[in-house]
Amino acid sequence: MKIIPESQADSKLLALYRQLKTGLGVGQVPLFFTYLGPFPEYLEYITDQIVANATDSKFTKLVSEVGSDIATIT
């Protein structure tokens, strides 16, 4: 399967990549999502779900708590 990096993305795909980067708080699109680039409808669906969770305060609190629990176990 061919990836679509940001440098080759059309305007719609580039907007999705930017939305992901903002929602995840990262500077580059994670490689996984570039593999979904050839399927923009699916990428749009999953992006909406990921960004909604990543920006939800209850979700981020839960992730933080789980991370803290894991850190104490190891």
mmCIF file of C-alpha atoms in Angstrom:
data_model
loop_
_atom_site.group_PDB
_atom_site.id
_atom_site.type_symbol
_atom_site.label_atom_id
_atom_site.label_comp_id
_atom_site.label_asym_id
_atom_site.label_seq_id
_atom_site.Cartn_x
_atom_site.Cartn_y
_atom_site.Cartn_z
ATOM 1 C CA MET A 1 0.000 0.000 0.000
ATOM 2 C CA LYS A 2 1.286 3.463 -0.845
ATOM 3 C CA ILE A 3 1.432 6.191 1.776
ATOM 4 C CA ILE A 4 0.563 9.807 1.074
ATOM 5 C CA PRO A 5 2.934 12.150 2.922
ATOM 6 C CA GLU A 6 1.969 15.738 3.657
ATOM 7 C CA SER A 7 4.131 16.951 0.797
ATOM 8 C CA GLN A 8 1.947 15.020 -1.672
ATOM 9 C CA ALA A 9 -1.439 15.543 -0.032
ATOM 10 C CA ASP A 10 -4.232 17.408 -1.764
ATOM 11 C CA SER A 11 -6.018 20.205 0.087
ATOM 12 C CA LYS A 12 -8.681 17.950 1.662
ATOM 13 C CA LEU A 13 -6.132 15.416 2.886
ATOM 14 C CA LEU A 14 -3.805 18.161 4.084
ATOM 15 C CA ALA A 15 -6.654 19.608 6.166
ATOM 16 C CA LEU A 16 -7.198 16.186 7.785
ATOM 17 C CA TYR A 17 -3.493 15.836 8.510
ATOM 18 C CA ARG A 18 -3.435 19.280 10.118
ATOM 19 C CA GLN A 19 -6.503 18.421 12.193
ATOM 20 C CA LEU A 20 -4.786 15.253 13.417
ATOM 21 C CA LYS A 21 -1.567 17.050 14.278
ATOM 22 C CA THR A 22 -3.451 19.694 16.222
ATOM 23 C CA GLY A 23 -5.681 17.192 18.016
ATOM 24 C CA LEU A 24 -2.789 14.944 18.948
ATOM 25 C CA GLY A 25 -0.462 17.826 19.775
ATOM 26 C CA VAL A 26 2.314 16.618 17.481
ATOM 27 C CA GLY A 27 4.464 18.317 14.867
ATOM 28 C CA GLN A 28 4.296 15.588 12.236
ATOM 29 C CA VAL A 29 1.546 13.310 11.034
ATOM 30 C CA PRO A 30 2.104 9.883 12.595
ATOM 31 C CA LEU A 31 3.096 7.385 9.891
ATOM 32 C CA PHE A 32 0.018 5.233 10.512
ATOM 33 C CA PHE A 33 -2.267 7.978 9.233
ATOM 34 C CA THR A 34 -0.288 8.458 6.024
ATOM 35 C CA TYR A 35 -1.177 4.856 5.186
ATOM 36 C CA LEU A 36 -4.836 5.855 5.475
ATOM 37 C CA GLY A 37 -4.300 8.812 3.121
ATOM 38 C CA PRO A 38 -5.424 6.830 0.049
ATOM 39 C CA PHE A 39 -8.769 6.339 1.812
ATOM 40 C CA PRO A 40 -9.806 9.927 2.651
ATOM 41 C CA GLU A 41 -13.378 9.077 3.639
ATOM 42 C CA TYR A 42 -12.175 6.580 6.237
ATOM 43 C CA LEU A 43 -9.394 8.905 7.388
ATOM 44 C CA GLU A 44 -11.953 11.675 7.858
ATOM 45 C CA TYR A 45 -14.154 9.374 9.941
ATOM 46 C CA ILE A 46 -11.314 8.169 12.151
ATOM 47 C CA THR A 47 -9.858 11.677 12.475
ATOM 48 C CA ASP A 48 -13.161 12.985 13.815
ATOM 49 C CA GLN A 49 -13.209 10.198 16.412
ATOM 50 C CA ILE A 50 -9.583 10.604 17.466
ATOM 51 C CA VAL A 51 -9.677 14.386 17.721
ATOM 52 C CA ALA A 52 -12.932 14.271 19.694
ATOM 53 C CA ASN A 53 -11.338 11.925 22.238
ATOM 54 C CA ALA A 54 -7.963 13.659 22.316
ATOM 55 C CA THR A 55 -9.587 16.983 23.146
ATOM 56 C CA ASP A 56 -12.102 15.628 25.669
ATOM 57 C CA SER A 57 -11.028 16.511 29.213
ATOM 58 C CA LYS A 58 -12.545 13.352 30.730
ATOM 59 C CA PHE A 59 -10.697 11.168 28.225
ATOM 60 C CA THR A 60 -7.347 12.891 28.739
ATOM 61 C CA LYS A 61 -7.757 12.651 32.526
ATOM 62 C CA LEU A 62 -8.445 8.936 32.249
ATOM 63 C CA VAL A 63 -5.420 8.412 29.981
ATOM 64 C CA SER A 64 -3.251 10.311 32.453
ATOM 65 C CA GLU A 65 -4.490 8.207 35.356
ATOM 66 C CA VAL A 66 -3.864 4.972 33.470
ATOM 67 C CA GLY A 67 -0.390 6.202 32.521
ATOM 68 C CA SER A 68 0.365 6.948 36.160
ATOM 69 C CA ASP A 69 -0.876 3.498 37.201
ATOM 70 C CA ILE A 70 1.319 1.834 34.590
ATOM 71 C CA ALA A 71 4.343 3.858 35.686
ATOM 72 C CA THR A 72 3.953 2.665 39.276
ATOM 73 C CA ILE A 73 3.683 -0.968 38.186
ATOM 74 C CA THR A 74 6.887 -1.022 36.154
#
